[in-house]
Amino acid sequence: MPHRVADFFRSSISSPSLDSQIPHPTQKSASSQPFKSSRSRRSRKPLERLTSTLLFFEGGSGGGDDDSENATPDDTRAPPAAPSLKMADSRASSLSSESHKDHGHHHHYRISLSSMHFGRSHKESHVSMPAMLTWELESPPAVMYGEPETSSGALVSGQLYLDVKEDFLEVYLFFATLNLHVVQKKPFGSHCSECANQYTEIKRWDLLPHPLVLTKGIHTFPVSVLLEGHLPASMDTPLVSIAYEFKAEVHSRSKGSSLPPIKLEKVWDVKRSLATSETPHHSVRVFPPTNIKASAHYPHVVHPIGSNTLSLRLDGIAKHNSKVNTIEYWKLKKLTWKLEETIKTVAPACGRHSPRATDSSDDGHNNKKGVVRAETRVIGEKTLFSGWKSNYTSATDSLVELELDYSLTKGAKYACDTRSRDGTEVTHQLMIEMVVSQEWAPVNRPSLVTHTGVGRILRMHFGTILTERAGIGISWDNEAPPIYQDVPPSPPAYCEATQRQQHSTEQCRQQSFSGNPPWSEVKSLFHVDPGI
């Protein structure tokens, strides 16, 4: 059976197109040079396999019944090696005819390799556009300063450049839009696109009020918008992402036929910077039933880039036991700090999933249905086993002091603190966890320490605000020049004495050109003191 399968694949070699390209050694050369014949036979094997594979897709029958009927007298002049191939062809044709008879038809089904495209067989036709649309921002980066309730927003301005490459181009529509795109990654409807995407149009610019024919060259169109202070900043979290999408479209005609629209899409990065306090916050925490008291000084506002320092002091870690004349210590063994980020959002329902309006609503409007999503992730973490100073000299003076440097993990994804009207809220907190173990020693021999096996975990949470750095920037309303009403009054008028003195000085200057005046007149003009 294996030799029949091999003969079936080799039977495809009888194709006239490829058989003529393969040299067939004669019997004489094979007998005179056996080594060369075997070598040429081995070198032909890869080509035979490729040819048989290709012709197998064409039907697997190089010489069938149709070939025998259309044979020409030249076909009988085959080399000595051809009969073996023809015998294999006859076997393959007999097998194929029997299989066709079993199926009740005699048609040959061929798979054309020309119709099978493996990748791109030709380059895509490049359509030259009649114009090109570009964008350039002229204002500083969009940063909102202050809380959403008091912020004056951010002012963004720029220029749209339409570069016309043809001599004339008729533009009948040119507009731009700025949308606030909110994506709920865990929407109300799991497979609903409308529940996952919410668009809010902030600004629309109709840059051409009527159709206009533009000549070849660059044409500028200014755009500007004031982003109100209550708008959220750009973010990308596991629950929700907020982006400001700017889109511009140009619809034109050339020789009476409409051309494909020219589009420009940009994403604006909008940030928020909150004011920082110069003095650090102070927090005190007591851990009953022990006498341990923790006092911490830490910055309330932190930044994504840079390190922050927290000063911690533990008091009451020693206690004198007068009954057995011993001192009990609480020794710090391990400290772990984590910077946690909590994200809360309300995934609203679209029109299909929201409940129907009812008459029982008080304000006449149906409350928007939604589901609350919340998630907490760690954006910075570290564990310390040393690095603090401890003093266990006496029961009253024992303490532990340390300065803790904490920051965001390098490459961590974060979102700054925000609170928007749609229910999205991002908060941060610094969590410190300390592991202390109890030990005791005699009062007379404090170096003889004995472990009691008692341990406790002390946890503290500090509210922290993560925000962008303000740098040297200030709010746009503080950069504006003074208006007309804010201009102070004109300088005060000169008094009478000052005017008389100016008149005398002018007379003296005129006389200096005609001749030197007497010294008495000069003294009277300038009121020179006689004692000088």
Coordinates of C-alpha atoms in Angstrom, one line a residue:
M1 CA 0.0 0.0 0.0
P2 CA 2.8 2.6 0.7
H3 CA 4.3 2.1 -2.7
R4 CA 0.9 2.8 -4.4
V5 CA 0.6 6.1 -2.5
A6 CA 4.2 7.1 -3.5
D7 CA 3.4 6.2 -7.2
F8 CA 0.2 8.3 -6.9
F9 CA 2.1 11.4 -5.9
R10 CA 4.9 10.8 -8.4
S11 CA 2.4 10.3 -11.2
S12 CA 2.0 14.1 -11.4
I13 CA 5.5 14.5 -12.8
S14 CA 4.1 13.7 -16.3
S15 CA 2.9 17.3 -16.7
P16 CA 4.2 18.6 -20.1
S17 CA 5.1 22.0 -18.8
L18 CA 7.3 20.9 -15.9
D19 CA 8.4 17.6 -17.3
S20 CA 10.2 19.4 -20.1
Q21 CA 12.2 21.5 -17.6
I22 CA 13.5 18.4 -15.7
P23 CA 16.5 16.7 -17.3
H24 CA 16.0 12.9 -17.6
P25 CA 19.2 10.9 -17.6
T26 CA 19.5 8.1 -20.2
Q27 CA 20.2 4.5 -19.4
K28 CA 23.6 4.7 -20.8
S29 CA 24.7 7.5 -18.7
A30 CA 23.1 5.8 -15.6
S31 CA 25.1 2.6 -16.3
S32 CA 28.4 4.4 -17.0
Q33 CA 28.2 6.9 -14.1
P34 CA 26.1 5.3 -11.3
F35 CA 27.3 7.8 -8.7
K36 CA 26.4 10.8 -10.8
S37 CA 23.0 9.3 -11.7
S38 CA 22.1 8.8 -8.0
R39 CA 23.3 12.2 -7.2
S40 CA 21.2 13.8 -9.9
R41 CA 18.3 11.7 -8.7
R42 CA 18.7 13.0 -5.2
S43 CA 19.0 16.6 -6.4
R44 CA 15.7 16.1 -8.3
K45 CA 13.8 14.9 -5.3
P46 CA 13.0 18.4 -3.8
L47 CA 11.8 19.6 -7.2
E48 CA 9.8 16.5 -7.8
R49 CA 8.1 16.9 -4.4
L50 CA 7.3 20.5 -5.1
T51 CA 5.9 19.6 -8.6
S52 CA 3.9 16.7 -7.3
T53 CA 2.4 18.9 -4.5
L54 CA 1.4 21.6 -6.9
L55 CA -0.1 19.2 -9.4
F56 CA -1.9 17.4 -6.6
F57 CA -3.8 20.6 -5.9
E58 CA -4.5 20.7 -9.6
G59 CA -6.2 17.3 -9.5
G60 CA -3.4 14.8 -9.0
S61 CA -3.6 13.4 -12.5
G62 CA -1.0 14.6 -15.0
G63 CA -1.8 11.9 -17.6
G64 CA -5.4 10.8 -17.5
D65 CA -7.9 9.5 -20.0
D66 CA -8.2 13.0 -21.6
D67 CA -4.4 13.1 -22.2
S68 CA -4.4 9.6 -23.8
E69 CA -7.1 10.7 -26.2
N70 CA -5.3 13.9 -27.2
A71 CA -1.9 12.3 -27.5
T72 CA 0.2 13.4 -30.5
P73 CA 2.8 11.4 -32.4
D74 CA 5.6 13.5 -30.7
D75 CA 4.5 12.1 -27.4
T76 CA 5.8 8.6 -28.4
R77 CA 9.3 9.9 -28.6
A78 CA 9.8 9.9 -24.9
P79 CA 13.2 9.1 -23.3
P80 CA 13.7 5.6 -21.8
A81 CA 12.7 6.8 -18.4
A82 CA 9.3 8.0 -19.6
P83 CA 7.6 4.5 -19.7
S84 CA 8.0 4.1 -16.0
L85 CA 6.3 7.4 -15.4
K86 CA 3.6 6.6 -17.8
M87 CA 2.9 3.4 -16.1
A88 CA 2.5 5.3 -12.9
D89 CA 0.2 7.7 -14.6
S90 CA -1.9 4.8 -15.9
R91 CA -2.2 3.5 -12.3
A92 CA -3.1 6.9 -11.0
S93 CA -5.7 7.4 -13.7
S94 CA -7.2 3.9 -13.1
L95 CA -7.4 4.7 -9.3
S96 CA -8.9 8.1 -10.0
S97 CA -11.4 6.6 -12.5
E98 CA -12.4 3.9 -10.0
S99 CA -12.9 6.5 -7.2
H100 CA -15.0 8.6 -9.6
K101 CA -17.1 5.6 -10.5
D102 CA -17.8 4.9 -6.9
H103 CA -19.1 8.4 -6.4
G104 CA -21.2 8.2 -9.5
H105 CA -19.6 11.0 -11.6
H106 CA -16.6 11.4 -13.9
H107 CA -15.9 15.2 -13.4
H108 CA -12.5 16.4 -12.4
Y109 CA -12.5 19.1 -9.7
R110 CA -9.4 21.3 -9.8
I111 CA -8.2 23.9 -7.3
S112 CA -6.6 26.8 -9.1
L113 CA -3.6 28.2 -7.3
S114 CA -4.0 31.5 -9.1
S115 CA -7.2 32.2 -7.1
M116 CA -5.4 31.5 -3.8
H117 CA -3.7 34.7 -2.4
F118 CA -1.1 34.1 0.2
G119 CA -0.7 37.7 1.5
R120 CA -0.8 40.8 -0.7
S121 CA 0.2 40.0 -4.3
H122 CA 0.0 43.6 -5.4
K123 CA 0.5 47.0 -4.0
E124 CA -2.6 49.0 -3.0
S125 CA -3.4 51.8 -5.3
H126 CA -2.5 55.1 -3.7
V127 CA -5.1 57.8 -4.1
S128 CA -3.6 61.3 -4.0
M129 CA -5.6 63.6 -1.8
P130 CA -6.2 67.1 -3.1
A131 CA -5.5 68.7 0.3
M132 CA -3.9 67.8 3.7
L133 CA -5.2 68.9 7.1
T134 CA -2.8 69.4 10.0
W135 CA -3.1 70.9 13.5
E136 CA -0.9 72.9 15.8
L137 CA -1.5 73.9 19.4
E138 CA -0.5 77.5 20.4
S139 CA -1.6 77.5 24.0
P140 CA 0.2 75.8 27.0
P141 CA -0.8 72.3 28.0
A142 CA -4.3 72.1 29.3
V143 CA -4.1 72.1 33.1
M144 CA -7.0 73.0 35.4
Y145 CA -5.9 74.6 38.6
G146 CA -7.8 74.1 41.9
E147 CA -10.8 72.1 42.9
P148 CA -13.7 71.5 40.4
E149 CA -15.9 73.8 42.4
T150 CA -13.5 76.8 42.3
S151 CA -11.4 76.1 39.1
S152 CA -11.8 78.5 36.2
G153 CA -10.9 75.8 33.7
A154 CA -8.3 75.6 31.0
L155 CA -8.1 77.7 27.8
V156 CA -7.0 75.8 24.7
S157 CA -6.3 77.4 21.3
G158 CA -4.7 76.3 18.1
Q159 CA -4.6 76.5 14.4
L160 CA -5.9 74.2 11.7
Y161 CA -3.9 74.3 8.5
L162 CA -5.5 73.2 5.2
D163 CA -2.8 72.7 2.6
V164 CA -4.4 72.7 -0.8
K165 CA -2.3 71.0 -3.4
E166 CA -4.4 71.7 -6.5
D167 CA -4.9 75.0 -8.2
F168 CA -8.5 75.3 -7.1
L169 CA -10.5 73.3 -4.6
E170 CA -14.1 73.9 -3.8
V171 CA -14.8 73.3 -0.1
Y172 CA -18.5 73.2 0.8
L173 CA -18.3 71.9 4.4
F174 CA -15.6 72.3 7.0
F175 CA -16.3 71.7 10.7
A176 CA -14.6 70.5 13.9
T177 CA -15.9 69.0 17.1
L178 CA -14.6 68.4 20.6
N179 CA -16.2 65.5 22.4
L180 CA -15.8 64.1 25.9
H181 CA -15.6 60.3 25.5
V182 CA -16.3 58.2 28.5
V183 CA -15.7 54.4 28.2
Q184 CA -17.2 52.1 30.8
K185 CA -15.0 49.0 30.8
K186 CA -17.6 47.2 32.9
P187 CA -20.8 48.6 31.5
F188 CA -24.3 48.2 32.6
G189 CA -25.0 45.8 29.7
S190 CA -22.1 43.5 29.2
H191 CA -22.3 43.4 25.4
C192 CA -24.0 46.8 24.8
S193 CA -21.9 49.4 22.9
E194 CA -24.2 52.2 23.9
C195 CA -23.9 51.4 27.6
A196 CA -20.1 51.3 27.3
N197 CA -19.6 54.5 25.4
Q198 CA -21.0 58.0 26.3
Y199 CA -20.2 61.0 24.2
T200 CA -20.7 64.6 25.4
E201 CA -20.2 67.4 22.8
I202 CA -18.2 70.3 24.4
K203 CA -17.7 72.5 21.4
R204 CA -18.5 72.6 17.7
W205 CA -16.8 74.9 15.1
D206 CA -18.4 75.6 11.7
L207 CA -15.2 77.0 10.1
L208 CA -16.9 77.7 6.7
P209 CA -20.3 79.4 6.8
H210 CA -20.8 78.8 3.1
P211 CA -19.0 77.0 0.2
L212 CA -15.7 78.5 -0.8
V213 CA -13.2 78.0 -3.5
L214 CA -9.7 77.8 -2.1
T215 CA -6.5 78.4 -4.1
K216 CA -3.3 76.4 -3.9
G217 CA -1.4 77.0 -0.7
I218 CA -1.9 76.8 3.1
H219 CA -5.0 78.3 4.7
T220 CA -5.3 78.8 8.5
F221 CA -8.5 78.4 10.6
P222 CA -8.2 79.3 14.3
V223 CA -10.0 77.3 17.0
S224 CA -10.3 77.9 20.7
V225 CA -12.3 76.6 23.6
L226 CA -12.6 77.1 27.3
L227 CA -12.7 73.8 29.2
E228 CA -14.9 74.5 32.3
G229 CA -13.4 73.7 35.7
H230 CA -16.0 71.0 36.6
L231 CA -14.9 68.8 33.7
P232 CA -12.8 65.7 34.7
A233 CA -9.2 65.2 33.7
S234 CA -8.1 62.6 31.2
M235 CA -7.6 59.2 32.8
D236 CA -7.3 55.5 32.0
T237 CA -8.3 53.1 34.8
P238 CA -9.5 49.4 34.9
L239 CA -13.1 50.6 35.3
V240 CA -13.4 53.8 33.2
S241 CA -11.4 55.9 30.8
I242 CA -12.0 59.5 29.9
A243 CA -10.6 61.2 26.8
Y244 CA -11.1 64.5 25.0
E245 CA -11.4 63.7 21.3
F246 CA -10.9 66.5 18.7
K247 CA -12.1 65.7 15.1
A248 CA -12.1 67.9 12.0
E249 CA -13.6 67.1 8.6
V250 CA -13.3 68.8 5.2
H251 CA -15.8 67.9 2.4
S252 CA -14.8 69.2 -1.0
R253 CA -15.6 68.9 -4.7
S254 CA -13.4 68.8 -7.7
K255 CA -14.8 69.2 -11.2
G256 CA -18.3 68.7 -10.0
S257 CA -17.7 65.4 -8.3
S258 CA -17.5 64.9 -4.5
L259 CA -14.1 63.8 -3.1
P260 CA -13.5 61.6 0.0
P261 CA -13.6 63.7 3.2
I262 CA -10.3 64.7 4.7
K263 CA -10.3 63.9 8.4
L264 CA -8.1 64.8 11.3
E265 CA -8.4 63.2 14.8
K266 CA -6.5 64.2 17.9
V267 CA -6.7 63.3 21.6
W268 CA -6.2 66.1 24.0
D269 CA -4.5 65.4 27.3
V270 CA -6.2 67.4 30.0
K271 CA -4.8 67.5 33.5
R272 CA -5.7 68.9 36.9
S273 CA -3.3 70.4 39.5
L274 CA -4.4 70.9 43.1
A275 CA -2.8 73.4 45.5
T276 CA -0.3 72.0 48.0
S277 CA 0.2 73.1 51.6
E278 CA 3.6 74.2 52.8
T279 CA 3.2 72.6 56.3
P280 CA 2.8 68.8 56.5
H281 CA -0.2 67.2 58.1
H282 CA 0.1 65.8 61.6
S283 CA -1.7 62.6 62.7
V284 CA -1.6 60.8 66.1
R285 CA -2.9 57.3 66.5
V286 CA -3.2 55.2 69.7
F287 CA -3.3 51.4 69.5
P288 CA -5.2 49.9 72.5
P289 CA -5.0 47.7 74.6
T290 CA -1.3 48.6 74.4
N291 CA 0.2 52.0 75.3
I292 CA 1.8 52.5 71.8
K293 CA 1.2 55.9 70.3
A294 CA 2.2 56.7 66.8
S295 CA 2.8 60.3 65.7
A296 CA 3.2 60.9 61.9
H297 CA 4.0 64.0 59.8
Y298 CA 3.4 63.6 56.1
P299 CA 2.5 65.7 53.0
H300 CA -1.1 65.7 52.2
V301 CA -0.6 66.2 48.5
V302 CA 1.8 64.0 46.5
H303 CA 2.9 63.9 42.9
P304 CA 3.3 61.0 40.5
I305 CA 7.0 61.9 39.9
G306 CA 9.3 62.3 42.9
S307 CA 9.7 61.0 46.3
N308 CA 7.8 61.9 49.5
T309 CA 8.9 61.7 53.1
L310 CA 6.9 60.6 56.2
S311 CA 8.3 61.0 59.7
L312 CA 7.0 58.5 62.2
R313 CA 7.6 58.2 65.9
L314 CA 6.4 55.4 68.2
D315 CA 6.1 56.2 71.9
G316 CA 4.9 54.0 74.8
I317 CA 6.7 50.9 73.6
A318 CA 8.1 50.0 77.0
K319 CA 6.2 49.3 80.3
H320 CA 7.6 48.6 83.8
N321 CA 6.1 45.7 85.6
S322 CA 6.6 46.3 89.2
K323 CA 5.2 42.9 90.4
V324 CA 8.0 40.9 88.9
N325 CA 10.5 43.9 88.5
T326 CA 10.8 43.5 84.7
I327 CA 10.5 45.8 81.7
E328 CA 8.2 44.8 78.8
Y329 CA 9.2 46.0 75.3
W330 CA 7.4 46.2 72.0
K331 CA 10.1 45.9 69.3
L332 CA 9.4 46.8 65.6
K333 CA 10.3 43.9 63.4
K334 CA 8.7 44.7 60.0
L335 CA 7.1 47.7 58.3
T336 CA 5.2 47.7 55.0
W337 CA 3.8 50.8 53.2
K338 CA 1.3 50.7 50.3
L339 CA -0.1 53.5 48.2
E340 CA -3.6 52.4 47.2
E341 CA -5.9 53.9 44.6
T342 CA -9.6 53.5 44.8
I343 CA -11.8 54.0 41.7
K344 CA -15.5 54.4 41.9
T345 CA -17.8 55.0 38.9
V346 CA -21.5 54.7 38.0
A347 CA -22.0 52.7 34.8
P348 CA -25.2 54.2 33.3
A349 CA -27.8 52.3 31.3
C350 CA -28.6 53.2 27.7
G351 CA -32.1 53.9 26.4
R352 CA -32.8 50.2 25.8
H353 CA -31.7 49.1 29.3
S354 CA -32.9 52.0 31.3
P355 CA -36.3 51.7 33.1
R356 CA -39.4 53.2 31.6
A357 CA -40.6 56.6 32.9
T358 CA -43.2 56.4 35.6
D359 CA -45.8 58.8 36.8
S360 CA -44.6 58.5 40.4
S361 CA -41.5 60.6 39.8
D362 CA -41.6 63.7 41.8
D363 CA -39.7 66.0 39.4
G364 CA -41.2 64.6 36.3
H365 CA -37.9 63.2 35.1
N366 CA -36.9 59.6 35.4
N367 CA -33.7 59.1 37.4
K368 CA -31.0 57.6 35.3
K369 CA -30.4 54.0 36.1
G370 CA -26.9 52.8 36.7
V371 CA -24.8 50.4 38.7
V372 CA -21.9 51.3 41.0
R373 CA -18.5 49.9 40.2
A374 CA -15.5 50.1 42.5
E375 CA -12.0 48.7 42.4
T376 CA -8.8 49.2 44.4
R377 CA -5.3 48.7 43.1
V378 CA -1.8 49.2 44.6
I379 CA 0.4 51.7 42.7
G380 CA 3.3 51.7 45.2
E381 CA 4.5 49.2 47.8
K382 CA 7.7 48.3 49.8
T383 CA 8.6 46.3 52.8
L384 CA 11.3 47.3 55.3
F385 CA 13.0 45.1 57.9
S386 CA 15.4 47.8 59.2
G387 CA 16.2 51.5 58.8
W388 CA 14.8 52.9 62.0
K389 CA 16.3 54.1 65.2
S390 CA 15.2 52.6 68.5
N391 CA 16.0 53.5 72.2
Y392 CA 15.1 51.1 75.0
T393 CA 17.2 52.6 77.8
S394 CA 14.3 53.1 80.2
A395 CA 10.5 52.6 80.4
T396 CA 9.9 56.3 80.0
D397 CA 12.4 57.2 77.3
S398 CA 11.9 54.3 75.0
L399 CA 10.9 55.2 71.4
V400 CA 11.3 54.3 67.7
E401 CA 11.9 57.0 65.1
L402 CA 12.1 56.6 61.3
E403 CA 11.8 58.6 58.1
L404 CA 10.0 56.8 55.4
D405 CA 10.4 57.6 51.7
Y406 CA 7.5 56.5 49.5
S407 CA 6.6 57.1 45.9
L408 CA 4.8 55.4 43.0
T409 CA 6.3 52.3 41.5
K410 CA 8.3 52.9 38.4
G411 CA 6.0 52.3 35.4
A412 CA 2.9 52.0 37.5
K413 CA -0.4 53.1 35.9
Y414 CA -2.2 55.7 37.9
A415 CA -5.0 58.3 37.9
C416 CA -5.0 61.5 39.7
D417 CA -7.6 62.5 42.3
T418 CA -10.8 63.6 40.6
R419 CA -14.5 63.9 41.3
S420 CA -16.9 64.5 38.4
R421 CA -20.6 65.1 38.2
D422 CA -21.4 61.7 36.6
G423 CA -20.2 59.8 39.7
T424 CA -16.6 59.1 38.8
E425 CA -14.3 59.5 41.8
V426 CA -10.7 58.6 42.3
T427 CA -9.1 58.7 45.7
H428 CA -5.8 57.6 47.3
Q429 CA -4.5 56.6 50.7
L430 CA -1.2 55.7 52.2
M431 CA -1.4 52.5 54.3
I432 CA 1.3 51.6 56.9
E433 CA 1.4 48.2 58.5
M434 CA 3.8 47.5 61.3
V435 CA 4.5 44.1 63.0
V436 CA 5.7 44.4 66.6
S437 CA 6.7 41.6 69.0
Q438 CA 6.7 41.7 72.8
E439 CA 9.9 41.0 74.8
W440 CA 10.8 41.4 78.5
A441 CA 14.0 41.8 80.4
P442 CA 14.9 42.2 84.1
V443 CA 15.3 45.8 85.3
N444 CA 18.9 45.1 86.6
R445 CA 19.9 43.2 83.5
P446 CA 18.3 44.9 80.4
S447 CA 20.5 43.0 78.0
L448 CA 19.0 39.6 79.0
V449 CA 16.0 39.7 76.6
T450 CA 13.4 37.0 76.5
H451 CA 10.8 36.6 73.8
T452 CA 7.2 36.2 75.0
G453 CA 5.8 35.0 71.6
V454 CA 3.2 37.7 71.6
G455 CA 2.9 39.9 68.5
R456 CA 0.6 42.5 67.1
I457 CA -0.1 44.2 63.7
L458 CA -0.5 47.9 63.8
R459 CA -2.2 49.6 60.8
M460 CA -2.6 53.2 59.9
H461 CA -4.3 54.9 56.9
F462 CA -3.5 58.4 55.8
G463 CA -5.6 60.2 53.2
T464 CA -3.5 61.4 50.3
I465 CA -4.2 63.5 47.3
L466 CA -2.3 62.5 44.1
T467 CA -2.2 65.4 41.6
E468 CA 0.0 66.7 38.8
R469 CA 2.7 69.3 39.4
A470 CA 1.7 72.9 38.7
G471 CA 5.2 73.9 37.7
I472 CA 5.5 77.6 36.8
G473 CA 2.1 77.7 35.2
I474 CA -0.9 79.6 36.6
S475 CA -4.5 79.8 35.7
W476 CA -5.5 81.5 32.5
D477 CA -7.6 84.1 34.2
N478 CA -4.5 85.3 36.1
E479 CA -2.5 85.6 32.9
A480 CA -5.0 88.0 31.2
P481 CA -4.0 91.7 31.0
P482 CA -6.0 94.3 32.9
I483 CA -9.2 95.5 31.4
Y484 CA -10.2 99.1 30.9
Q485 CA -12.0 99.5 34.2
D486 CA -9.0 98.2 36.1
V487 CA -6.6 100.8 34.7
P488 CA -5.6 103.2 37.6
P489 CA -6.2 107.0 37.2
S490 CA -3.7 109.2 35.4
P491 CA -0.6 110.6 37.2
P492 CA -1.3 113.7 39.5
A493 CA -0.9 117.2 38.0
Y494 CA 2.1 119.4 38.7
C495 CA 1.8 122.1 41.4
E496 CA 2.2 125.8 40.7
A497 CA 5.6 126.1 42.2
T498 CA 6.9 123.3 40.1
Q499 CA 5.6 124.9 37.0
R500 CA 7.3 128.3 37.9
Q501 CA 10.6 126.5 38.5
Q502 CA 10.3 124.8 35.1
H503 CA 9.7 128.2 33.4
S504 CA 12.8 129.7 35.1
T505 CA 14.9 126.8 34.0
E506 CA 13.7 127.3 30.4
Q507 CA 14.6 131.0 30.5
C508 CA 18.1 130.2 31.7
R509 CA 18.6 127.7 29.0
Q510 CA 17.6 130.3 26.3
Q511 CA 20.0 133.0 27.7
S512 CA 22.9 130.6 27.7
F513 CA 22.9 130.6 23.9
S514 CA 22.9 134.5 23.7
G515 CA 25.6 135.1 26.4
N516 CA 26.5 134.5 30.0
P517 CA 23.9 136.2 32.3
P518 CA 25.0 138.0 35.5
W519 CA 25.5 135.9 38.6
S520 CA 22.8 137.7 40.5
E521 CA 20.2 136.7 37.9
V522 CA 21.4 133.1 38.1
K523 CA 21.0 133.1 41.9
S524 CA 17.5 134.5 41.6
L525 CA 16.5 131.9 39.1
F526 CA 17.8 128.9 41.1
H527 CA 17.5 130.3 44.6
V528 CA 21.1 129.7 45.4
D529 CA 22.1 129.9 49.1
P530 CA 24.4 132.8 49.7
G531 CA 26.5 130.7 52.0
I532 CA 27.6 128.4 49.2

